[in-house]
XYZ file of C-alpha atoms in Angstrom:
627
model
C -147.132 -94.298 -0.343
C -150.779 -95.025 -1.212
C -149.706 -97.399 -3.992
C -147.712 -99.418 -1.475
C -149.874 -99.484 1.573
C -153.505 -99.300 0.654
C -156.111 -99.582 -2.004
C -158.720 -96.995 -1.357
C -161.963 -97.480 -3.091
C -164.912 -95.289 -3.931
C -168.451 -96.512 -4.195
C -170.014 -93.849 -6.377
C -173.658 -94.887 -6.602
C -176.450 -94.543 -4.079
C -179.994 -94.990 -5.292
C -182.036 -96.285 -2.379
C -183.673 -94.740 0.606
C -181.713 -94.837 3.871
C -183.256 -97.349 6.215
C -182.826 -98.984 9.597
C -179.302 -99.809 10.690
C -177.263 -100.584 13.764
C -176.423 -97.463 15.766
C -173.756 -97.567 18.448
C -172.990 -94.652 20.750
C -169.460 -95.904 21.425
C -167.097 -98.345 19.771
C -166.991 -100.403 22.941
C -170.685 -101.258 22.479
C -169.979 -103.029 19.176
C -169.553 -106.813 19.575
C -165.995 -108.008 18.923
C -167.053 -110.160 15.955
C -167.917 -106.981 14.035
C -164.594 -105.233 14.736
C -161.038 -105.505 13.463
C -158.674 -107.750 15.374
C -155.511 -105.653 15.554
C -153.629 -108.307 17.538
C -153.184 -110.273 14.316
C -150.609 -107.601 13.392
C -149.078 -106.898 16.831
C -150.108 -108.118 20.239
C -148.826 -104.971 21.958
C -147.417 -101.510 21.346
C -144.083 -102.789 22.617
C -143.972 -105.244 19.720
C -144.862 -102.408 17.353
C -142.127 -100.202 18.801
C -139.580 -102.997 18.388
C -140.299 -103.275 14.656
C -140.338 -99.492 14.276
C -136.835 -99.314 15.716
C -135.740 -102.333 13.665
C -136.635 -100.459 10.480
C -134.065 -97.788 11.353
C -131.472 -100.520 11.858
C -132.387 -101.960 8.437
C -131.903 -98.509 6.905
C -128.388 -98.398 8.318
C -127.657 -101.879 6.975
C -128.796 -100.812 3.535
C -126.241 -98.000 3.513
C -123.398 -100.510 3.911
C -124.070 -101.722 0.352
C -123.614 -98.288 -1.206
C -121.025 -98.420 -3.977
C -120.917 -102.244 -3.890
C -124.015 -103.393 -5.801
C -122.172 -103.907 -9.059
C -119.437 -106.011 -7.467
C -121.394 -109.260 -7.198
C -124.819 -110.859 -7.304
C -124.379 -111.664 -3.596
C -124.181 -107.979 -2.735
C -127.303 -107.231 -4.770
C -129.169 -110.138 -3.182
C -128.059 -108.977 0.268
C -129.431 -105.497 -0.314
C -132.749 -106.807 -1.655
C -133.129 -109.190 1.274
C -132.710 -106.413 3.837
C -134.949 -104.090 1.859
C -137.653 -106.753 1.705
C -137.459 -107.385 5.449
C -137.756 -103.647 5.998
C -140.824 -103.384 3.784
C -142.560 -106.312 5.453
C -142.134 -104.548 8.787
C -143.216 -101.287 7.184
C -146.556 -102.744 6.082
C -147.239 -103.857 9.638
C -145.919 -100.750 11.385
C -147.870 -98.396 9.140
C -151.146 -100.291 9.015
C -151.247 -101.101 12.743
C -151.419 -97.369 13.426
C -153.382 -96.396 10.331
C -156.174 -98.915 10.891
C -156.630 -97.913 14.527
C -156.646 -94.247 13.547
C -159.241 -95.013 10.871
C -161.784 -96.164 13.461
C -160.751 -93.552 16.070
C -159.877 -90.347 14.224
C -160.228 -88.227 17.331
C -157.322 -90.042 19.010
C -154.419 -87.581 18.848
C -151.923 -90.143 20.166
C -152.624 -92.323 17.143
C -152.321 -89.342 14.818
C -148.954 -88.501 16.347
C -147.736 -92.069 15.839
C -149.005 -92.000 12.250
C -147.058 -88.813 11.543
C -144.015 -90.435 13.103
C -144.284 -93.337 10.660
C -144.835 -91.006 7.708
C -141.714 -89.015 8.592
C -139.758 -92.244 8.774
C -140.820 -93.144 5.242
C -139.902 -89.693 3.982
C -136.445 -90.242 5.506
C -136.287 -93.666 3.870
C -136.883 -92.069 0.475
C -133.961 -89.703 0.980
C -131.498 -92.254 2.355
C -132.189 -94.793 -0.414
C -132.155 -92.357 -3.342
C -128.804 -93.823 -4.452
C -130.103 -97.363 -5.027
C -131.828 -97.001 -8.418
C -129.033 -94.965 -10.056
C -126.402 -97.434 -8.816
C -128.417 -100.518 -9.732
C -129.046 -99.301 -13.271
C -125.283 -99.090 -13.851
C -125.108 -102.892 -13.758
C -125.142 -103.974 -17.440
C -128.357 -105.691 -18.503
C -126.487 -108.764 -19.753
C -124.718 -109.066 -16.396
C -128.027 -108.795 -14.564
C -129.509 -111.591 -16.700
C -126.586 -113.840 -15.808
C -126.871 -113.009 -12.101
C -130.613 -113.711 -12.010
C -130.094 -117.029 -13.773
C -127.238 -118.122 -11.503
C -128.270 -116.803 -8.067
C -131.452 -118.388 -6.582
C -131.746 -115.470 -4.125
C -132.582 -113.178 -7.062
C -135.275 -115.419 -8.554
C -138.241 -113.717 -6.843
C -136.977 -110.315 -7.991
C -136.496 -111.196 -11.650
C -139.513 -109.276 -12.962
C -138.633 -105.983 -11.243
C -134.906 -106.270 -11.899
C -135.280 -106.834 -15.635
C -138.062 -104.278 -15.989
C -135.694 -101.688 -14.548
C -133.899 -101.449 -17.891
C -137.110 -100.575 -19.723
C -137.343 -97.488 -17.515
C -133.617 -96.746 -17.569
C -133.907 -93.363 -19.250
C -136.123 -92.115 -16.393
C -133.638 -92.971 -13.628
C -131.721 -89.841 -12.669
C -128.380 -89.382 -10.998
C -128.095 -89.985 -7.267
C -128.014 -86.266 -6.528
C -131.058 -85.594 -8.715
C -133.022 -88.494 -7.192
C -132.137 -87.223 -3.737
C -133.208 -83.700 -4.667
C -136.561 -84.948 -5.936
C -137.088 -86.960 -2.761
C -136.913 -83.722 -0.762
C -140.065 -82.601 -2.550
C -142.041 -85.773 -1.841
C -144.025 -84.171 0.974
C -144.222 -80.731 -0.629
C -145.882 -82.185 -3.714
C -148.852 -83.211 -1.584
C -149.438 -79.737 -0.180
C -152.031 -78.683 -2.772
C -154.064 -81.806 -2.033
C -153.928 -81.011 1.680
C -155.124 -77.463 0.966
C -158.083 -78.894 -0.963
C -158.926 -81.152 1.972
C -158.726 -78.275 4.471
C -160.812 -75.943 2.315
C -163.437 -78.598 1.616
C -163.800 -79.869 5.184
C -162.303 -77.916 8.073
C -162.812 -74.436 6.568
C -166.039 -75.048 4.659
C -169.079 -73.040 5.800
C -172.119 -74.969 4.606
C -175.404 -73.204 3.961
C -178.740 -73.713 5.709
C -182.026 -74.220 3.861
C -185.690 -74.560 4.780
C -187.389 -77.632 3.311
C -191.000 -77.819 2.159
C -192.040 -79.308 5.523
C -190.589 -76.298 7.347
C -187.543 -78.137 8.633
C -184.232 -76.249 8.656
C -181.115 -78.205 7.700
C -177.479 -77.343 7.099
C -176.509 -78.879 3.754
C -173.308 -80.797 4.465
C -172.209 -83.440 1.918
C -173.920 -86.149 3.963
C -177.169 -84.225 4.295
C -177.071 -83.353 0.597
C -176.748 -87.014 -0.310
C -179.686 -87.916 1.919
C -181.941 -85.232 0.430
C -181.238 -85.906 -3.253
C -181.574 -89.656 -2.641
C -184.620 -89.763 -0.393
C -186.653 -86.570 -0.775
C -189.460 -86.947 -3.360
C -189.925 -83.167 -3.614
C -187.949 -81.789 -6.574
C -187.916 -78.263 -5.136
C -186.289 -79.588 -1.956
C -183.699 -81.404 -4.028
C -183.058 -78.212 -5.969
C -182.577 -76.182 -2.788
C -180.110 -78.742 -1.431
C -178.241 -78.830 -4.747
C -177.966 -75.057 -4.973
C -176.854 -74.759 -1.338
C -174.235 -77.481 -1.762
C -172.736 -76.249 -4.995
C -172.914 -72.578 -4.059
C -170.200 -72.978 -1.411
C -167.920 -74.559 -3.998
C -168.914 -72.038 -6.671
C -167.984 -69.133 -4.396
C -164.515 -70.643 -4.016
C -164.094 -71.601 -7.684
C -161.018 -69.450 -8.211
C -159.354 -70.897 -5.125
C -160.123 -74.445 -6.260
C -158.765 -73.620 -9.703
C -155.550 -72.263 -8.154
C -155.205 -75.435 -6.066
C -155.764 -77.643 -9.094
C -153.343 -75.615 -11.184
C -150.755 -76.234 -8.462
C -151.367 -79.977 -8.749
C -151.224 -79.971 -12.548
C -148.046 -77.898 -12.604
C -146.415 -80.180 -10.006
C -147.339 -83.216 -12.115
C -145.838 -81.600 -15.222
C -142.683 -80.587 -13.344
C -142.250 -84.128 -12.024
C -142.838 -85.625 -15.459
C -140.248 -83.380 -17.085
C -137.743 -84.022 -14.311
C -138.044 -87.747 -15.024
C -137.771 -87.128 -18.806
C -141.321 -88.038 -19.749
C -143.031 -86.430 -22.718
C -146.285 -85.830 -20.836
C -147.958 -86.226 -17.462
C -149.975 -89.128 -18.844
C -146.812 -90.912 -19.987
C -145.353 -90.481 -16.499
C -148.399 -92.151 -14.973
C -148.729 -94.996 -17.474
C -145.198 -96.044 -18.323
C -144.370 -97.442 -14.894
C -146.919 -100.230 -15.431
C -146.230 -100.424 -19.172
C -149.740 -99.262 -20.073
C -149.918 -98.012 -23.688
C -151.256 -94.491 -24.016
C -153.670 -95.791 -26.658
C -155.502 -97.742 -23.928
C -156.290 -94.474 -22.107
C -157.224 -92.581 -25.282
C -159.247 -95.506 -26.654
C -161.261 -95.539 -23.437
C -162.147 -91.843 -23.312
C -162.849 -91.593 -27.042
C -164.910 -94.799 -27.339
C -167.044 -93.983 -24.287
C -167.568 -90.373 -25.323
C -168.930 -91.558 -28.685
C -171.291 -94.094 -27.073
C -173.279 -92.252 -24.420
C -176.742 -92.977 -25.862
C -177.580 -95.625 -23.202
C -176.970 -93.053 -20.454
C -179.352 -90.590 -22.064
C -181.900 -93.381 -22.584
C -181.748 -94.160 -18.862
C -182.226 -90.491 -17.979
C -185.271 -90.252 -20.261
C -186.729 -93.362 -18.609
C -186.193 -91.883 -15.146
C -187.750 -88.591 -16.221
C -190.843 -90.397 -17.457
C -191.225 -92.645 -14.390
C -190.711 -89.768 -11.952
C -193.223 -87.648 -13.880
C -190.901 -84.655 -14.220
C -191.348 -81.900 -16.789
C -187.668 -81.056 -16.504
C -184.899 -83.378 -15.326
C -181.794 -82.096 -13.508
C -178.625 -83.709 -12.268
C -179.968 -83.577 -8.718
C -182.836 -85.883 -9.799
C -180.416 -88.688 -10.613
C -180.375 -90.446 -7.238
C -183.986 -90.470 -6.092
C -185.483 -93.967 -6.105
C -187.857 -95.027 -8.865
C -190.004 -96.975 -6.390
C -190.874 -96.850 -2.702
C -188.753 -99.962 -2.080
C -187.189 -99.727 1.397
C -186.231 -103.254 2.377
C -183.756 -103.604 5.222
C -180.935 -106.119 4.715
C -179.542 -107.282 8.080
C -175.789 -107.705 7.967
C -175.811 -111.445 8.645
C -178.261 -111.986 5.783
C -176.138 -109.851 3.464
C -173.039 -111.884 4.306
C -174.887 -115.109 3.567
C -176.109 -113.822 0.208
C -172.638 -112.682 -0.822
C -171.137 -116.036 0.192
C -173.765 -117.936 -1.812
C -173.335 -115.655 -4.827
C -169.635 -116.487 -5.353
C -170.182 -120.242 -5.725
C -169.527 -119.978 -9.510
C -165.903 -119.179 -8.555
C -165.527 -122.533 -6.804
C -165.942 -123.944 -3.313
C -162.368 -123.116 -2.305
C -162.889 -119.436 -3.182
C -166.221 -119.493 -1.361
C -164.665 -121.028 1.775
C -161.883 -118.427 1.863
C -164.404 -115.608 1.509
C -166.499 -117.057 4.340
C -163.419 -117.187 6.566
C -162.757 -113.520 5.861
C -166.185 -112.607 7.265
C -165.666 -114.619 10.463
C -162.094 -113.872 11.533
C -161.744 -110.241 12.577
C -160.877 -109.057 9.074
C -163.943 -106.786 8.752
C -164.862 -103.664 10.711
C -168.577 -103.553 10.051
C -170.514 -100.768 11.742
C -170.210 -97.016 12.051
C -169.041 -95.598 15.366
C -168.232 -92.058 16.563
C -164.800 -91.044 15.264
C -164.682 -93.682 12.529
C -164.035 -92.490 8.993
C -166.736 -93.017 6.399
C -166.712 -95.106 3.256
C -165.292 -98.544 2.648
C -161.959 -100.054 1.646
C -159.839 -103.192 1.740
C -156.099 -103.029 2.455
C -153.649 -105.860 2.844
C -150.889 -106.584 5.342
C -148.496 -109.094 3.815
C -147.946 -112.076 6.081
C -151.104 -111.295 8.078
C -154.332 -110.816 6.074
C -156.401 -108.028 4.495
C -158.355 -105.606 6.667
C -161.685 -104.397 5.334
C -163.547 -101.244 6.421
C -167.321 -100.925 6.206
C -169.970 -98.631 7.630
C -172.786 -101.083 7.038
C -176.248 -99.481 7.096
C -178.692 -102.131 5.896
C -179.326 -100.663 2.427
C -179.150 -102.615 -0.808
C -176.322 -100.290 -1.851
C -174.282 -101.517 1.085
C -174.983 -105.172 0.337
C -173.225 -104.535 -2.977
C -170.484 -102.597 -1.207
C -169.913 -105.686 0.940
C -169.569 -107.857 -2.175
C -167.312 -105.255 -3.804
C -164.871 -104.979 -0.927
C -164.802 -108.742 -0.386
C -163.728 -109.012 -4.016
C -160.691 -106.885 -3.180
C -160.089 -108.865 -0.019
C -160.106 -112.159 -1.899
C -157.808 -110.800 -4.621
C -155.307 -109.742 -1.958
C -155.643 -113.047 -0.118
C -155.025 -115.152 -3.214
C -152.109 -112.990 -4.357
C -150.448 -113.081 -0.930
C -150.901 -116.838 -0.629
C -149.371 -117.551 -4.017
C -146.715 -114.888 -4.516
C -143.488 -113.982 -2.727
C -143.325 -110.498 -1.270
C -141.485 -109.157 -4.310
C -144.450 -109.801 -6.632
C -147.473 -109.938 -4.330
C -148.745 -106.396 -4.897
C -151.116 -106.003 -7.836
C -151.561 -102.643 -9.505
C -154.618 -100.409 -9.385
C -155.041 -101.148 -13.098
C -156.352 -104.632 -12.234
C -157.551 -103.939 -8.677
C -161.195 -103.220 -9.513
C -161.667 -106.352 -11.633
C -162.348 -108.747 -8.745
C -164.592 -106.274 -6.916
C -166.883 -105.492 -9.848
C -166.903 -109.162 -10.905
C -168.288 -110.076 -7.476
C -170.916 -107.353 -7.720
C -172.179 -108.888 -10.957
C -172.341 -112.346 -9.350
C -174.373 -110.862 -6.502
C -176.778 -109.224 -8.941
C -177.346 -112.581 -10.647
C -177.924 -114.342 -7.341
C -180.363 -111.765 -5.991
C -182.279 -111.482 -9.268
C -182.663 -115.260 -9.341
C -183.886 -115.374 -5.751
C -186.486 -112.633 -5.613
C -190.000 -112.419 -7.024
C -190.643 -108.948 -5.606
C -190.996 -106.668 -8.664
C -189.904 -103.629 -6.667
C -186.773 -105.396 -5.494
C -186.025 -106.389 -9.084
C -186.321 -102.739 -10.102
C -184.027 -101.748 -7.237
C -181.480 -104.398 -8.256
C -181.481 -103.340 -11.898
C -181.193 -99.697 -10.879
C -178.286 -100.623 -8.616
C -176.499 -102.312 -11.515
C -177.195 -99.488 -13.952
C -175.967 -96.864 -11.489
C -172.829 -98.917 -10.910
C -172.027 -98.837 -14.632
C -172.761 -95.125 -14.924
C -170.839 -94.263 -11.764
C -167.897 -96.631 -12.164
C -167.547 -96.714 -15.945
C -169.067 -93.630 -17.564
C -168.459 -91.039 -14.857
C -164.878 -92.129 -14.205
C -164.119 -92.024 -17.941
C -165.574 -88.525 -18.058
C -163.306 -87.569 -15.166
C -160.332 -89.108 -16.968
C -161.081 -87.029 -20.072
C -161.209 -83.872 -17.940
C -157.860 -84.644 -16.299
C -156.229 -85.362 -19.646
C -157.392 -82.094 -21.172
C -156.412 -80.006 -18.121
C -152.920 -81.505 -17.944
C -152.480 -81.069 -21.707
C -153.044 -77.329 -21.293
C -150.284 -77.112 -18.699
C -147.932 -79.064 -20.967
C -148.628 -76.532 -23.730
C -147.908 -73.606 -21.403
C -151.519 -72.426 -21.554
C -153.430 -71.035 -18.541
C -155.297 -73.306 -16.153
C -157.906 -71.236 -14.328
C -161.549 -71.422 -13.268
C -162.895 -70.231 -16.619
C -160.804 -72.754 -18.556
C -161.621 -75.685 -16.273
C -165.336 -74.878 -16.349
C -165.317 -74.853 -20.157
C -163.522 -78.225 -20.280
C -166.122 -79.724 -17.959
C -169.032 -78.178 -19.825
C -167.877 -79.406 -23.227
C -167.452 -82.971 -21.964
C -170.796 -82.917 -20.125
C -172.554 -81.730 -23.289
C -171.085 -84.671 -25.174
C -172.217 -87.133 -22.492
C -175.672 -85.834 -21.634
C -176.702 -83.582 -24.525
C -180.144 -82.147 -23.796
C -181.194 -85.019 -21.529
C -180.622 -82.885 -18.423
C -181.333 -79.224 -17.792
C -178.521 -76.742 -17.245
C -178.132 -74.670 -14.078
C -175.749 -72.004 -12.888
C -173.682 -74.718 -11.216
C -173.820 -77.439 -13.898
C -170.229 -77.060 -15.032
C -168.603 -76.811 -11.594
C -168.462 -80.388 -10.252
C -164.691 -80.291 -10.931
C -164.349 -78.166 -7.803
C -165.363 -80.948 -5.420
C -164.075 -84.288 -6.807
C -161.329 -85.464 -4.398
C -159.519 -87.726 -6.876
C -158.566 -84.745 -9.025
C -156.703 -83.252 -6.099
C -155.381 -86.383 -4.410
C -154.803 -89.017 -7.119
C -154.294 -87.588 -10.622
C -154.817 -90.014 -13.524
C -156.209 -92.635 -11.163
C -159.894 -92.826 -12.021
C -159.611 -94.193 -15.577
C -158.624 -97.503 -14.017
C -162.090 -97.910 -12.513
C -163.468 -97.916 -16.055
C -160.853 -100.245 -17.576
C -161.326 -102.648 -14.673
C -165.089 -102.580 -15.139
C -164.668 -103.411 -18.817
C -162.254 -106.222 -17.955
C -164.522 -107.771 -15.333
C -167.506 -107.639 -17.704
C -165.541 -109.616 -20.303
C -164.228 -112.111 -17.735
C -167.685 -112.546 -16.212
C -169.091 -113.392 -19.634
C -166.311 -115.941 -20.245
C -166.816 -117.627 -16.859
C -170.608 -117.817 -17.036
C -171.306 -118.442 -20.738
C -170.318 -121.159 -23.206
C -169.749 -124.888 -22.840
C -168.838 -126.497 -19.528
C -165.239 -126.916 -20.709
C -165.005 -123.291 -21.893
C -166.364 -121.972 -18.593
C -163.951 -124.149 -16.595
C -160.959 -122.940 -18.615
C -162.092 -119.317 -18.296
C -162.439 -119.710 -14.512
C -158.937 -121.169 -14.246
C -157.537 -118.237 -16.235
C -159.385 -115.751 -14.022
C -158.272 -117.318 -10.730
C -154.717 -117.524 -12.054
C -154.823 -113.780 -12.658
C -155.969 -113.161 -9.064
C -153.199 -115.415 -7.756
C -150.561 -113.714 -9.906
C -150.427 -110.501 -7.885
C -147.926 -108.295 -9.709
C -145.679 -110.911 -11.323
C -146.247 -109.418 -14.779
C -147.421 -106.184 -16.388
C -151.150 -105.636 -15.748
C -151.992 -105.591 -19.460
C -150.281 -108.957 -19.823
C -152.073 -110.411 -16.805
C -155.404 -109.396 -18.322
C -154.472 -110.773 -21.743
C -153.599 -114.136 -20.167
C -157.027 -114.067 -18.504
C -158.729 -113.256 -21.815
C -159.014 -109.434 -22.014
C -157.241 -107.115 -24.471
C -157.922 -103.489 -23.538
C -156.049 -102.176 -26.551
C -159.142 -103.129 -28.558
C -162.563 -101.443 -28.323
C -164.499 -104.690 -27.796
C -164.276 -104.809 -23.958
C -165.350 -101.148 -23.788
C -168.262 -101.701 -26.158
C -169.308 -104.795 -24.184
C -170.012 -102.649 -21.107
C -171.877 -100.102 -23.194
C -174.067 -102.829 -24.685
C -174.610 -104.303 -21.219
C -175.900 -100.955 -19.961
C -178.229 -100.652 -22.945
C -179.706 -104.092 -22.229
C -180.124 -103.384 -18.516
C -182.012 -100.146 -19.247
C -184.344 -102.063 -21.554
C -184.846 -104.727 -18.882
C -185.593 -102.035 -16.293
C -188.205 -100.513 -18.599
C -189.932 -103.895 -18.838
C -189.991 -104.330 -15.040
C -191.362 -100.812 -14.571
C -194.164 -101.528 -17.033
C -195.160 -104.531 -14.926
C -195.532 -102.270 -11.889
C -197.680 -99.814 -13.877
C -199.980 -102.615 -15.031
């Protein structure tokens, strides 16, 4: 359901000291202009209830077409029309509850409604299990004729014809129905991970060098390793944080083995050769793209080690550990008020045209953004669309430079969704995760350019370069490392070999050695980060797309900003066309039309070279401070 209803995003870098921000004791205290406007979806719960009930009616209507799809193009068009109406309501029904629950997680009434919607979708999966097997029985030649002759099928052409490419993975009605029964069970291991890592986790207490006692929760840990200049304090926080995961390593391994085995069972049931094939083939992504990414990056990690050596020197450390990777290189602590951040982001996207800039400005003024933290609101940031309404964007803005870039990042997603929804029918509006991070990271690069061109403060320039470097390491290198780990772990399951704590720790250690070599010191906990990375447990084979998107946006950014005026204009038109295309073609094809071919190593190497240049530039700026 996550592929349909939301794009959840992770901002993986944080390199600046926490500073002043807006603090509200209750959500009611927050001015309306900084909160989501839910009435754009429904003006009342009665209206919501009406659509919820209408979805059940649509389900019944769908059943009347069973056994009749192959009789005529009119029957097929009738089914697709009802199904589309149902899904449009589903977006609204689900998100109206989900968004409100997101900013008020203590509200049990909302949680109950959310579960009600989730059960409805589980029922929908069971009652519609017959559709794909029956549809695939229509001969391909017949389908081509129907699509050409019946205007009502025009919007569905891409999906209908692509169905035959995946024909061998469509099972019988009974088998599809049987698999649908396991849709909720398959998520159990992920839920166990969440419970163990949050509700049942007993975090340890430490005493810092100033005598202060703190319980090292994930949030506190992040604050200490980012802000505390004392390496011993950072070490204590690191050891306390990882020790609670280390003590449960066998449980985490058992949970992950359950996920890997479920993935392998699902892949075999659908007649795929591997778990990776099962994840990639739906979007027609060649396996070589995945393997090219992990192999090319693993062989080109020198810029990462060069950055670590630079940090070690600047921080004056005899030994450098992983927990030293977030502490700031300067005492830069500038506060960025939200209104100023919005203005800077708006100005930064001018290279994408005044129309794009105007649409982005509207997004910041129209109840699309939920800006500040409030009690009961979930953390992080995301952008999720509601077709026929507009995207909704979550923030927990805190005034740091990191969050200025988060704002630009999420607005990139919001604009991608806006342009796709404005230019595509419902059938092809949804773009895949494979291209989702292109617009967000592109906008981050535009913001970096704008801020670098508009500051003379050497410390701010260092902070900006560090921000950019950490974004590449966190979004490109780290996610590729994670993708390599997932591939190796799943390969073991496919070979019938054990997947346990010892095995998983060795996989992680071998990859980490390849990435970091001797640049960082080893500890007892160095090879156990696999225990606490949520994507492994919630979204297998997801993270590689952060890296491929980063590579794509780097190439597109270069095309749009370099070359002759004519070349830049043509590149911009290709890029905006990609954003407007939604999901009307395979993601690899959309990127190729825009000017990126991920089957080749060049886009990957371009990011690696960019990191190398940024590290050199940072070294120059740091020398200026020393002088």
